[in-house]
Amino acid sequence: MKQEYMELALKYANKSYKMDEVPVGCVIVKDDEVVGYGYNRRESKQNPLEHAEMMAINQAAKKLKTWRLQGCDLYVTLEPCPMCAGAIIQARIDRVFFGAHDPKSGSFGSVMDLTQIKGLNHYPEIKGGILNESSKELLVEFFRKKRKQTSAKRNV
Amino acid sequence: MKQEYMELALKYANKSYKMDEVPVGCVIVKDDEVVGYGYNRRESKQNPLEHAEMMAINQAAKKLKTWRLQGCDLYVTLEPCPMCAGAIIQARIDRVFFGAHDPKSGSFGSVMDLTQIKGLNHYPEIKGGILNESSKELLVEFFRKKRKQTSAKRNV
């Protein structure tokens, strides 16, 4: 685990923030090289699959020319949802480092833990709470801004 | 539920079969119109995200210009894996009709049931076992062929 990669993931999360998207960023690293990155673009792309992790996995598979992302580590600022946690398992990613826990849909420990489901093809190593405060802060700020916008609209 | 849509999903599964892919096919229907289809292309695309359901959801979002696939039904020949079941929930798809149960990674009842996880944003209605025999037969035939190829290689 290298903190600089989580810092990079946070930079991508900031990119989502500036696009008025729920701020989540992700990087995938193999042999100390970034092979994929992503940031949440669900609203701007109007596509439910455009989470940060999915964009990063897609890029890494294209770069490495294989669906098997063995030897890869994934850094993401928020605990993956069921879709992204499932994609990480499909991609055979070795290790996952995430920032903030997600009590609403986090699937590596919060609402469930996919690594505890028996019979799957692969189980990545998981470590949560990396740069937790910075990851959380960005999300809290985003939702605060959203609420302000909503209440301003209401008062027009 | 209309059987003709599952028959169409089976045709797409056949397309995967001919490409030497694990044969899974999918269609998404809204107001009695097919708005997306997909077939497993993981090996040919060398991309872990290229499951039948993901291709179909991607298409439907592009066609309907929204990430919210409310009012859509999804037909798929095999019970969705964690990634695809999670994507279905992300996409707010109303109803899922699947063919064969998947004891290895089926996430709407087999290895787990995502609709039983508390706190998620959306819960689709699920019905499995539609055209079960035809869906299963194609998969069994695929794995039989694969084993033959492997043993032929071994005997060279």
XYZ file of C-alpha atoms in Angstrom:
312
model
C 0.000 0.000 0.000
C 1.412 3.363 -1.001
C -0.312 6.483 0.244
C 0.594 8.408 -2.908
C -1.793 6.205 -4.908
C -4.668 7.002 -2.584
C -3.752 10.671 -2.912
C -3.979 10.252 -6.685
C -7.376 8.538 -6.299
C -8.462 11.576 -4.256
C -7.409 13.856 -7.116
C -9.699 11.884 -9.415
C -12.475 12.107 -6.813
C -12.010 15.875 -6.966
C -12.550 15.702 -10.705
C -15.968 14.099 -10.060
C -16.685 16.796 -7.473
C -16.026 19.555 -9.991
C -18.368 17.815 -12.462
C -21.105 17.884 -9.788
C -20.891 14.096 -9.435
C -20.731 12.116 -6.175
C -16.952 12.429 -5.677
C -15.280 9.017 -5.950
C -11.895 8.375 -7.549
C -9.923 5.225 -8.265
C -6.534 4.087 -9.549
C -5.231 0.632 -10.420
C -1.538 -0.072 -9.974
C 0.623 -2.904 -11.269
C 4.362 -3.185 -10.566
C 4.366 0.371 -9.229
C 2.806 1.761 -12.404
C -0.689 3.235 -12.754
C -2.446 1.086 -15.363
C -5.936 2.559 -14.994
C -7.775 5.408 -13.337
C -11.385 6.418 -12.997
C -13.802 8.880 -11.489
C -17.533 8.741 -11.044
C -19.349 10.017 -14.139
C -22.818 8.539 -13.673
C -24.735 11.779 -14.120
C -22.668 13.328 -16.889
C -22.650 10.082 -18.903
C -26.207 9.168 -17.794
C -24.918 5.638 -17.429
C -25.357 3.512 -14.269
C -22.127 1.600 -15.011
C -19.901 4.686 -14.963
C -18.566 4.333 -11.414
C -14.919 5.191 -10.760
C -13.863 1.547 -10.307
C -15.548 0.414 -13.539
C -13.806 3.113 -15.574
C -10.455 2.139 -14.021
C -10.943 -1.625 -14.568
C -11.978 -1.016 -18.170
C -8.832 1.044 -18.757
C -6.526 -1.430 -17.043
C -7.930 -4.372 -19.062
C -7.397 -2.417 -22.280
C -3.885 -1.370 -21.303
C -2.799 -4.826 -20.135
C -4.759 -6.574 -22.931
C -6.256 -9.119 -20.540
C -9.368 -9.528 -18.436
C -7.229 -11.057 -15.686
C -5.899 -8.170 -13.601
C -3.780 -10.430 -11.439
C -0.940 -8.622 -9.712
C -2.968 -5.406 -9.634
C -3.890 -3.280 -6.616
C -6.962 -1.038 -6.673
C -7.165 2.177 -4.665
C -10.587 3.811 -4.323
C -11.756 6.655 -2.107
C -15.080 4.990 -1.149
C -15.891 1.380 -0.265
C -17.112 -0.333 -3.466
C -20.840 -0.989 -4.069
C -22.048 -4.520 -4.983
C -21.491 -3.893 -8.726
C -17.939 -2.607 -8.299
C -17.000 -5.174 -5.636
C -18.289 -7.866 -8.025
C -16.282 -6.372 -10.905
C -13.123 -6.394 -8.749
C -13.678 -10.121 -8.112
C -14.421 -10.784 -11.802
C -11.155 -9.005 -12.675
C -9.141 -11.075 -10.161
C -7.617 -7.939 -8.646
C -5.187 -8.889 -5.846
C -5.706 -6.158 -3.284
C -8.209 -3.388 -2.641
C -7.444 -0.307 -0.548
C -10.422 1.915 0.087
C -10.954 5.238 1.886
C -14.310 5.900 3.530
C -16.617 3.074 4.555
C -20.032 3.253 2.853
C -22.857 2.315 5.235
C -25.401 2.556 2.378
C -23.948 0.112 -0.133
C -20.362 -0.788 0.795
C -19.865 -4.427 -0.093
C -16.501 -5.176 1.474
C -17.753 -5.060 5.045
C -20.529 -2.477 5.457
C -23.883 -3.732 4.085
C -22.265 -7.095 3.328
C -18.844 -8.597 2.714
C -18.421 -10.259 -0.670
C -15.175 -11.874 0.489
C -17.256 -13.917 2.935
C -19.555 -15.397 0.261
C -18.512 -18.988 -0.301
C -17.821 -20.467 -3.720
C -16.722 -17.401 -5.692
C -13.748 -17.658 -8.073
C -11.531 -15.153 -6.367
C -11.098 -13.264 -3.098
C -9.086 -10.047 -3.035
C -7.371 -8.779 0.104
C -9.225 -5.748 1.466
C -8.064 -2.849 3.612
C -10.428 0.035 4.355
C -10.057 3.411 6.042
C -7.004 4.637 4.080
C -6.972 8.473 4.077
C -10.448 8.050 5.472
C -10.869 11.658 6.663
C -9.949 13.270 3.332
C -12.190 10.850 1.405
C -15.100 11.447 3.743
C -14.614 15.218 3.850
C -15.008 15.504 0.076
C -18.218 13.444 0.160
C -19.667 15.389 3.105
C -18.874 18.676 1.339
C -20.564 17.406 -1.838
C -23.788 16.459 -0.091
C -23.772 19.737 1.886
C -23.524 21.658 -1.410
C -26.331 19.534 -2.922
C -28.634 20.247 0.015
C -27.913 23.978 -0.269
C -28.745 23.908 -3.986
C -31.978 22.032 -3.294
C -33.085 24.398 -0.554
C -32.137 27.456 -2.686
C -34.304 26.069 -5.485
C -37.164 25.563 -3.043
C -36.912 29.173 -1.900
C -37.061 30.666 -5.414
C -42.990 -11.874 -18.513
C -43.057 -12.812 -22.169
C -41.385 -16.027 -23.216
C -40.415 -14.562 -26.601
C -37.959 -12.230 -24.868
C -36.249 -15.120 -23.135
C -36.099 -16.878 -26.504
C -34.392 -13.791 -27.894
C -31.959 -13.794 -24.943
C -31.207 -17.429 -25.826
C -30.408 -16.393 -29.397
C -27.847 -13.941 -28.022
C -26.470 -16.673 -25.759
C -25.997 -18.724 -28.904
C -23.960 -15.886 -30.353
C -21.594 -16.151 -27.355
C -21.461 -19.929 -27.871
C -20.360 -19.522 -31.487
C -17.643 -17.096 -30.346
C -16.358 -19.769 -27.945
C -17.531 -17.732 -24.959
C -19.491 -19.006 -21.947
C -22.959 -18.737 -23.540
C -25.059 -16.112 -21.773
C -27.498 -13.762 -23.490
C -29.620 -10.865 -22.271
C -32.295 -8.450 -23.451
C -33.827 -5.409 -21.764
C -37.410 -4.525 -22.585
C -39.393 -1.339 -21.949
C -43.025 -0.879 -22.984
C -42.821 -4.037 -25.073
C -39.795 -2.802 -27.004
C -36.257 -4.182 -26.821
C -34.070 -1.269 -25.668
C -30.851 -3.230 -25.141
C -29.301 -6.629 -25.752
C -26.061 -8.289 -24.830
C -24.029 -11.461 -24.963
C -20.977 -12.521 -23.051
C -17.776 -11.336 -24.755
C -15.272 -11.543 -21.913
C -12.675 -13.582 -23.789
C -12.974 -11.935 -27.194
C -12.840 -8.438 -25.692
C -10.386 -9.508 -22.932
C -12.457 -7.391 -20.582
C -13.878 -8.637 -17.258
C -16.820 -6.192 -17.520
C -18.123 -7.604 -20.800
C -20.870 -9.815 -19.409
C -24.179 -10.035 -21.308
C -26.096 -7.953 -18.748
C -23.500 -5.157 -18.698
C -23.563 -4.847 -22.498
C -27.376 -4.716 -22.426
C -27.541 -2.125 -19.592
C -24.971 0.042 -21.355
C -27.030 -0.069 -24.563
C -30.328 0.620 -22.814
C -28.887 3.645 -20.935
C -27.551 5.054 -24.199
C -30.823 4.453 -26.037
C -33.032 5.880 -23.280
C -30.498 8.639 -22.439
C -30.765 8.010 -18.712
C -29.027 5.955 -16.054
C -32.410 5.228 -14.488
C -33.817 2.177 -16.259
C -37.104 2.353 -14.382
C -39.932 0.561 -16.151
C -37.471 -1.882 -17.727
C -37.482 -5.680 -17.504
C -34.266 -7.648 -17.949
C -34.215 -11.178 -19.370
C -31.009 -13.181 -18.999
C -30.301 -16.857 -19.616
C -28.157 -17.322 -16.474
C -28.616 -16.001 -12.941
C -26.561 -12.793 -12.628
C -23.170 -12.753 -10.834
C -22.487 -10.179 -8.045
C -21.249 -7.568 -10.561
C -24.278 -7.888 -12.846
C -26.804 -8.187 -10.002
C -25.244 -5.014 -8.535
C -25.444 -3.263 -11.925
C -29.146 -4.198 -12.204
C -29.746 -2.574 -8.812
C -27.682 0.501 -9.764
C -29.788 0.813 -12.935
C -33.093 0.587 -10.989
C -34.369 -2.147 -13.317
C -37.901 -3.184 -12.284
C -37.938 -6.902 -12.936
C -35.400 -9.625 -13.679
C -36.288 -12.910 -15.365
C -33.443 -15.393 -15.501
C -33.027 -18.887 -16.955
C -30.637 -21.295 -15.257
C -29.656 -20.886 -11.613
C -25.899 -20.453 -11.122
C -24.627 -22.329 -8.059
C -21.129 -20.838 -8.548
C -21.881 -17.119 -8.493
C -25.624 -16.513 -8.861
C -26.470 -13.507 -6.710
C -30.249 -13.530 -6.803
C -30.665 -16.616 -4.655
C -27.817 -19.083 -5.262
C -24.577 -18.022 -3.542
C -26.414 -15.077 -1.991
C -29.477 -12.941 -2.592
C -28.778 -9.251 -3.109
C -32.478 -8.453 -2.704
C -32.155 -9.560 0.933
C -29.336 -7.122 1.766
C -30.810 -4.293 3.803
C -30.285 -0.626 3.007
C -29.711 -0.721 -0.770
C -31.358 1.929 -2.974
C -33.493 -0.407 -5.020
C -34.845 -3.955 -5.095
C -35.922 -5.502 -8.386
C -38.489 -8.290 -8.572
C -36.783 -11.569 -9.456
C -38.064 -14.707 -11.158
C -35.688 -17.543 -12.005
C -35.984 -20.791 -13.937
C -37.555 -19.318 -17.126
C -36.735 -21.641 -20.079
C -34.378 -23.217 -17.613
C -33.721 -26.381 -19.637
C -32.750 -24.600 -22.870
C -30.509 -22.152 -20.983
C -28.810 -24.954 -19.089
C -28.449 -27.201 -22.132
C -26.429 -24.559 -23.991
C -24.117 -24.092 -21.004
C -23.676 -27.843 -20.462
C -22.895 -28.291 -24.171
C -20.340 -25.469 -24.016
C -18.466 -26.959 -21.072
C -18.607 -30.444 -22.653
C -16.995 -29.014 -25.813
C -14.360 -27.197 -23.729
C -13.411 -30.382 -21.873
C -13.110 -32.249 -25.170
C -10.812 -29.557 -26.550
C -8.680 -29.654 -23.409
C -8.358 -33.443 -23.432
C -7.604 -33.440 -27.199
C -4.815 -30.926 -26.556
C -3.478 -33.109 -23.750
C -3.359 -36.127 -26.088
C -1.413 -34.386 -28.846
